[in-house]
PDB file of C-alpha atoms and ligand atoms in Angstrom:
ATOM      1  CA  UNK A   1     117.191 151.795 182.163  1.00 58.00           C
ATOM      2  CA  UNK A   2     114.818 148.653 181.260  1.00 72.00           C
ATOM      3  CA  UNK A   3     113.299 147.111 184.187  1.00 87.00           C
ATOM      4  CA  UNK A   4     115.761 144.080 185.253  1.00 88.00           C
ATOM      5  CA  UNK A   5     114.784 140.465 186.004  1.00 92.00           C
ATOM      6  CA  UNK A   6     116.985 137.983 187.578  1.00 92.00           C
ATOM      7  CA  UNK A   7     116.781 134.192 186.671  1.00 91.00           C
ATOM      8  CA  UNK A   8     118.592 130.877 187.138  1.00 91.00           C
ATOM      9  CA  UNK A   9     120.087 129.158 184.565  1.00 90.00           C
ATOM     10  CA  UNK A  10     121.019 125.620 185.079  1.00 92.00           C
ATOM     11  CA  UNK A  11     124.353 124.576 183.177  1.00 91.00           C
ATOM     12  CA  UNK A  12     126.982 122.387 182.409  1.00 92.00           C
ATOM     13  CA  UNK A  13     129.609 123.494 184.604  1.00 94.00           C
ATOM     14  CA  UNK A  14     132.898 123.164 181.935  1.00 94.00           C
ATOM     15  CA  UNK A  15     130.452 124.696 179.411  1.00 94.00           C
ATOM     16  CA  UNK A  16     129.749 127.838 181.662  1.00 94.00           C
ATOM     17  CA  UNK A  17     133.757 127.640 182.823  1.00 95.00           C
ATOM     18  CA  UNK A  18     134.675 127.918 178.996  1.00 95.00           C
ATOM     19  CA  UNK A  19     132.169 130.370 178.365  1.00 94.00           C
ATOM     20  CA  UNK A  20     133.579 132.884 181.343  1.00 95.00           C
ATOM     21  CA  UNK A  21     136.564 132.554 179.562  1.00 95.00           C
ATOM     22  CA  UNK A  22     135.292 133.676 175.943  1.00 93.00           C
ATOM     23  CA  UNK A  23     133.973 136.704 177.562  1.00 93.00           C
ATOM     24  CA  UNK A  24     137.194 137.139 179.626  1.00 93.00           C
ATOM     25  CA  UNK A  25     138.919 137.335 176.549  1.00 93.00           C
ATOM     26  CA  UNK A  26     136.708 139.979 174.494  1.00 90.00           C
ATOM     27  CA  UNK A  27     136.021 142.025 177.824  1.00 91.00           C
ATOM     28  CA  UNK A  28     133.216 141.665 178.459  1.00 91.00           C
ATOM     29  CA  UNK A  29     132.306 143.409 181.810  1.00 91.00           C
ATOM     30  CA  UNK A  30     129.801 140.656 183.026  1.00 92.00           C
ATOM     31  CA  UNK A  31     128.241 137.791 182.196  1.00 93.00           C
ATOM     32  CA  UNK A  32     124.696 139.342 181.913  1.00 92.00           C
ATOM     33  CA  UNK A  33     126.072 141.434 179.520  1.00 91.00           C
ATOM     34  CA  UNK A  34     127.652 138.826 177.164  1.00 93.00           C
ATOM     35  CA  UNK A  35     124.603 136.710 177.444  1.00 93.00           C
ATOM     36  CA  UNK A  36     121.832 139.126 176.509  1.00 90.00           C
ATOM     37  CA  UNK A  37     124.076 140.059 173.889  1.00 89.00           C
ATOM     38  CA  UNK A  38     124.549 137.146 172.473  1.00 90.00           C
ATOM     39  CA  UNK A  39     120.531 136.707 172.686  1.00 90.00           C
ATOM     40  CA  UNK A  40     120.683 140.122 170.522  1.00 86.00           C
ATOM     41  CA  UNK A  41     122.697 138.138 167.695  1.00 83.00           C
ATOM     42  CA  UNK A  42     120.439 135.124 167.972  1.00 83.00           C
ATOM     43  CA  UNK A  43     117.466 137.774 166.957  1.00 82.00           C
ATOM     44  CA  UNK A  44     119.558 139.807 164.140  1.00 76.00           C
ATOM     45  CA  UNK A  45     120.130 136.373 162.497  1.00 75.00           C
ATOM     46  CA  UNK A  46     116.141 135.273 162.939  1.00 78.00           C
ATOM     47  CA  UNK A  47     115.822 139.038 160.851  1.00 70.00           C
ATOM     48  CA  UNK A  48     118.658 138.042 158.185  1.00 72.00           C
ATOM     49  CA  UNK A  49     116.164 135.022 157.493  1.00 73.00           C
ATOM     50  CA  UNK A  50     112.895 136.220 157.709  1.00 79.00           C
ATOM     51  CA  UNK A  51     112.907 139.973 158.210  1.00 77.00           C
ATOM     52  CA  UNK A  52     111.241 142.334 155.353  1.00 84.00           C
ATOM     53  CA  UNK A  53     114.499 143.868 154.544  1.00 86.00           C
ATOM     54  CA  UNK A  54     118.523 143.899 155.753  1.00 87.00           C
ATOM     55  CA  UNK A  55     121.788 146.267 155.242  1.00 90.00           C
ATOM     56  CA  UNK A  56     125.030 144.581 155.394  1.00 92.00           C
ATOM     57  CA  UNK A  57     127.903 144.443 153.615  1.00 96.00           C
ATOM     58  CA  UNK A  58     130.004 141.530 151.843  1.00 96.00           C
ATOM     59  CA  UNK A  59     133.488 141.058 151.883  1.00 97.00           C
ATOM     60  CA  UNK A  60     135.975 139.231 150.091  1.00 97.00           C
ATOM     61  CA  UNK A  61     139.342 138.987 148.282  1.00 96.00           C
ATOM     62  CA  UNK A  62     140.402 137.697 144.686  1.00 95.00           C
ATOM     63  CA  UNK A  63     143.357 137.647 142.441  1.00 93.00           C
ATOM     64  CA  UNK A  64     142.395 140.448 139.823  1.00 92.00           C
ATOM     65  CA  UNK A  65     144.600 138.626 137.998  1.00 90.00           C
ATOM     66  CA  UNK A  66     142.654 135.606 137.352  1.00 87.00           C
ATOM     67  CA  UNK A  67     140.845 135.195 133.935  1.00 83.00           C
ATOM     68  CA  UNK A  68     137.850 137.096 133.980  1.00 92.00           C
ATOM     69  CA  UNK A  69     137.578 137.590 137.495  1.00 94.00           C
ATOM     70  CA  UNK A  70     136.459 141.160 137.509  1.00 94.00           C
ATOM     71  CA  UNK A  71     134.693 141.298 134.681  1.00 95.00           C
ATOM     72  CA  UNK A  72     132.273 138.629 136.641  1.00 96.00           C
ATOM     73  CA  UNK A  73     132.198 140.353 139.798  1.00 96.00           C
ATOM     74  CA  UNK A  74     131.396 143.648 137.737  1.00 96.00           C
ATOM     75  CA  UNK A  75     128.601 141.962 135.917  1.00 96.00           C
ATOM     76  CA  UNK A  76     127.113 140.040 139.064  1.00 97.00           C
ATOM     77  CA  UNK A  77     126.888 144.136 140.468  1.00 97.00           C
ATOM     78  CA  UNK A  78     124.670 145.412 138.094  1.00 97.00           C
ATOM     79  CA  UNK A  79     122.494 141.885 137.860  1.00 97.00           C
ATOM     80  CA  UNK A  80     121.791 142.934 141.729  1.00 97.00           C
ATOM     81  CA  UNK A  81     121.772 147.257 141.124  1.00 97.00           C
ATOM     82  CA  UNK A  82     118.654 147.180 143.256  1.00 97.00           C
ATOM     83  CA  UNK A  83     120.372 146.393 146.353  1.00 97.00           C
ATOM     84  CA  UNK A  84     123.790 147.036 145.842  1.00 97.00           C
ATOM     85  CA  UNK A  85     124.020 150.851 147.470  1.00 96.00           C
ATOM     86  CA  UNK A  86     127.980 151.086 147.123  1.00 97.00           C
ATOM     87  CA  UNK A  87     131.295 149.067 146.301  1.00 97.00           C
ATOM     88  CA  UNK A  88     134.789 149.869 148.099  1.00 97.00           C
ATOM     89  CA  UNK A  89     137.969 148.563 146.509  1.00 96.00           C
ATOM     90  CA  UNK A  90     141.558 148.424 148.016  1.00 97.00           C
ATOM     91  CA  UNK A  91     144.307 146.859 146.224  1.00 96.00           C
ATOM     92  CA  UNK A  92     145.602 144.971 149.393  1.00 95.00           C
ATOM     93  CA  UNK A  93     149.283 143.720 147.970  1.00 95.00           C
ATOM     94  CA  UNK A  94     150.210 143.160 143.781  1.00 94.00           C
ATOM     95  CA  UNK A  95     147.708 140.360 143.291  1.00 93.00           C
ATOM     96  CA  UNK A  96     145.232 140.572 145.811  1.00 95.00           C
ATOM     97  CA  UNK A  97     142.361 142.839 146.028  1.00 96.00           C
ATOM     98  CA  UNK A  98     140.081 143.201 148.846  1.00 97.00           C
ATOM     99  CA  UNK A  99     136.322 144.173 147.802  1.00 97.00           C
ATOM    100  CA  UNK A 100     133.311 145.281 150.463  1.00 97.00           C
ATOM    101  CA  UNK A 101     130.115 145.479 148.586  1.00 97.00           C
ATOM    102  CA  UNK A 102     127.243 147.409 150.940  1.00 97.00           C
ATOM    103  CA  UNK A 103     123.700 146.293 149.892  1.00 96.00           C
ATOM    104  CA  UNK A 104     120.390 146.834 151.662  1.00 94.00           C
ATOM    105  CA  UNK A 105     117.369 144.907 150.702  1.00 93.00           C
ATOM    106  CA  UNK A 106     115.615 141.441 151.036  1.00 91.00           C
ATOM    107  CA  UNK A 107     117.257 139.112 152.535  1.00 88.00           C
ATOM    108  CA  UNK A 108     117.065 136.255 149.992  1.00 89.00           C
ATOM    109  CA  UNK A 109     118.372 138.868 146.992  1.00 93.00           C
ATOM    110  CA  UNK A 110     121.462 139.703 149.801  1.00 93.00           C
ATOM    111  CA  UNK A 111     122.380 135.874 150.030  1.00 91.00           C
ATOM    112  CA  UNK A 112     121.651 135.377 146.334  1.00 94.00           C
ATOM    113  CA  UNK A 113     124.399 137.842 145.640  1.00 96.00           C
ATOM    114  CA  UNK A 114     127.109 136.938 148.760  1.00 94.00           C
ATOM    115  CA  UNK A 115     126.410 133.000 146.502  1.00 93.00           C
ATOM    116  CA  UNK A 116     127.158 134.274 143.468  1.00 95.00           C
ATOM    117  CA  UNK A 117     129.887 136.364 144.496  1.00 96.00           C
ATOM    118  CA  UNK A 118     131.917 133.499 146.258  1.00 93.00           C
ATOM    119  CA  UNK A 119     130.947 131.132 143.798  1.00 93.00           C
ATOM    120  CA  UNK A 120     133.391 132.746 141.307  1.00 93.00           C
ATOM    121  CA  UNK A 121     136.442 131.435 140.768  1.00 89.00           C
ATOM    122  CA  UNK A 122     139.206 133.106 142.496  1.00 91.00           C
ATOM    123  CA  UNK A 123     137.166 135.165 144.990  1.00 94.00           C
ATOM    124  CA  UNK A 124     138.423 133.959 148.437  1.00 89.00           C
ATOM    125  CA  UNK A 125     137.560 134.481 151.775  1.00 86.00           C
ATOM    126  CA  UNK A 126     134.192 135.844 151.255  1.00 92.00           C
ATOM    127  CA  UNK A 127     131.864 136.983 154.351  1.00 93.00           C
ATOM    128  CA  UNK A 128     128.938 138.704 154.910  1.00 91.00           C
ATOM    129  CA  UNK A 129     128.281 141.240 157.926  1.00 88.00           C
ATOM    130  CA  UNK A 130     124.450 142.125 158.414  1.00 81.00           C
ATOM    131  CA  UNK A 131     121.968 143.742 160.646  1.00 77.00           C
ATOM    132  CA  UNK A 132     118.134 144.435 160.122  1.00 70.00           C
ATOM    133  CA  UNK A 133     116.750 147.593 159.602  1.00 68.00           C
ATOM    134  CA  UNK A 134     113.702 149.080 161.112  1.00 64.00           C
ATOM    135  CA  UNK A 135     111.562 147.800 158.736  1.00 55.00           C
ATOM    136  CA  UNK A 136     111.218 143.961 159.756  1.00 46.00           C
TER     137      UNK A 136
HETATM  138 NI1   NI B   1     142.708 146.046 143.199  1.00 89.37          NI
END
């Protein structure tokens, strides 16, 4: 295990009461956990910004029955081949479709194509999971 250190925090007491109860509710075991944790995040998202490269995946859901729709998101794929490593489709319900594209590569090029993705009309709902790779 990594050597330990101890230190005081000084907070807000309602902030620290409603923040016992965030970690209540997704179980965390303590409080040390949920906080160096969350310090984790904080440096993942420092990465998606600045880091050499990223792997992630976006997410999102459209109508393939809107004009054009797939045809777009087809053509927006192969504009970014270079990072896009695979595409998974489900056809949620009749209408809907649910779409997780898994890239790996700069970061700017990975938010160029999450914009240009939910920029298209009738893509909903679109999100983008991410975590660095090795190579920062
Ligand atoms: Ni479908």
């Amino acid at each position: 295990m990594a050597d330990l250190v101890r230190f005081g925090v000084s907070l807000d007491k309602e902030l620290l009461e409603k923040f016992d109860r965030h970690i209540k509710g997704k179980k965390y075991p303590t409080r040390s956990k949920a906080i160096a944790d969350l310090m984790r995040k904080e440096f993942v998202k420092h990465k998606w910004r600045t880091g050499k490269e990223i792997a992630g995946a976006i997410v999102f859901i459209y109508n393939h029955h809107k004009r054009n729709v797939v045809d777009k998101i087809i053509d927006i794929q192969h504009d970014f081949g270079n990072i896009v490593i695979s595409t998974q489709h489900v056809h949620l319900s009749h209408d809907e479709c649910l779409e997780i594209i898994v890239v790996k590569g700069k970061p700017k090029q990975v938010e160029s194509l999450a914009d240009s993705i939910s920029s298209i009309k009738g893509v909903e709902h679109c999100t983008v999971a991410f975590t660095s790779t090795n190579r920062m």
